[in-house]
Amino acid sequence: MAFMTRRTDALSRARIVEATIELLDTAGESALTVRALTAHLATGRGAIYHHVATKDDLLAAAADGVIGRVLAEVGGDGDPAPAIRALALGIFTAMDAHPWIGSQLSRDPGQPAVRQIWTSLGSQLARLGVTGPARVDAGSALVNYVLGAAAQHAAGARRAPDAAARQEYLQALAATWAGEDPDAAALLRDHDDRAQFLAGVDIFLAGVSALRKPAGVSALRKPAGSG
Amino acid sequence: MAFMTRRTDALSRARIVEATIELLDTAGESALTVRALTAHLATGRGAIYHHVATKDDLLAAAADGVIGRVLAEVGGDGDPAPAIRALALGIFTAMDAHPWIGSQLSRDPGQPAVRQIWTSLGSQLARLGVTGPARVDAGSALVNYVLGAAAQHAAGARRAPDAAARQEYLQALAATWAGEDPDAAALLRDHDDRAQFLAGVDIFLAGVSALRKPAGVSALRKPAGSG
DNA sequence: ACCTGAACACCGTTCAAGT
DNA sequence: ACCTGAACACCGTTCAAGT
């Protein structure tokens, strides 16, 4: 509990955003109230509104802070395809540690955090050699997949935090498939979210590459690689 | 305004769900309050709780109602690939007419509406010849893409309902790309959400097919495929 | 059994008043 | 300028009381 931040120096937007992230991480989305925040910051209710426009603004800033750190850590060096996998996995992992981000990113496509994700993935696609119309299509497909997967995973983690509840959910889903495809149903029952997420990224990358040089005999996967 | 449903017959869960959909469609997510609902249904506050467990339960039931109709309308006949495109487009279109569904589907992967989407897309993938581990990977990739795209689109529609606001958002995004890739930036400025969404579906379909019969010469990815 | 509506325990945001 | 905390206008949910 690193809370109980007694007011040594002045309030600031940065301090408020940090406290928001801390509160969201430790107590969950439903515990983020202006009242709880002022209590932890040892200030009055209205002081928050001197530095922050609205609660939505605060959520967006918190998500932007976390995503910014993640993208900076991962970096974008090396071959573009592995870089895309690394960026996607970084976002996915962040969603695991901060499940509230999942729903936040789905709330507004114009928010800074989403914009950051767009540009970081978009520049890797450019390095892959995807440009022009194809890049916008590929970028939007990738961003939407990553955000969709992250949101579903985060929501699942919120709803079924323990292994038992999670197992129950997967079994219920598997049951609806059982008669039709017992194979898939069995696999569904004990899959690994992270591996499955990465498999999706690979399907996407394969699709981009397949559509770039239309199927057929000749050449291979990627031209850009230097390895 | 088909509101003002005077109480001719008894309250029922179905009637409450219909009123919920109507209220969400005409007045938006923020206008759905238990108080507004009881006013439209001409009943008391607590009567709702005789047929519905909680407001979340109500939202999930409303989304399930809309998605159920959409999937039934689209059907799943014909070749599987076009059927997948049609199902995805149907979901996307529904999201346009009912923007509140976008955020609702991201709230809980276990809810009936999401389950319906999984099984309808999953069965088409099976008809495509994708089975076993590949089917779970492909299904989750496709579902997550569709839900992610729909959520982003719906959120955008909520935030920038008029053409001016929308243009402003796209220009801001394009600006961050301008120096780096003027080509993509220009295209971004006047793209068509629906066409872009379908382009993403095609990327995933191409990826699934590319990974099924490994490119080029011979050597392959996974042994499980039976196609 | 089904419904009513007052009551409960909360919210986010504003704003006169203080320093 | 920055902060305070009471006040405002709401929420979802419960529950004794009615029919």
Tab-separated table of C-alpha atoms (C1' of nucleotides) in Angstrom, chain C residues 1-6 8-9 11-12 14-18:
chain	number	residue	atom	x	y	z
C	1	DA	C1'	-47.261	-12.968	-7.287
C	2	DC	C1'	-46.807	-8.651	-8.854
C	3	DC	C1'	-46.336	-4.025	-8.259
C	4	DT	C1'	-45.578	0.673	-5.862
C	5	DG	C1'	-42.749	4.563	-4.422
C	6	DA	C1'	-40.259	6.257	-0.577
C	8	DC	C1'	-30.828	4.355	1.236
C	9	DA	C1'	-26.312	4.905	0.001
C	11	DC	C1'	-22.318	9.372	-7.627
C	12	DG	C1'	-19.765	13.650	-10.736
C	14	DT	C1'	-20.153	23.275	-9.317
C	15	DC	C1'	-19.294	27.264	-6.679
C	16	DA	C1'	-19.191	30.694	-2.931
C	17	DA	C1'	-15.897	31.322	0.338
C	18	DG	C1'	-11.404	31.166	2.084
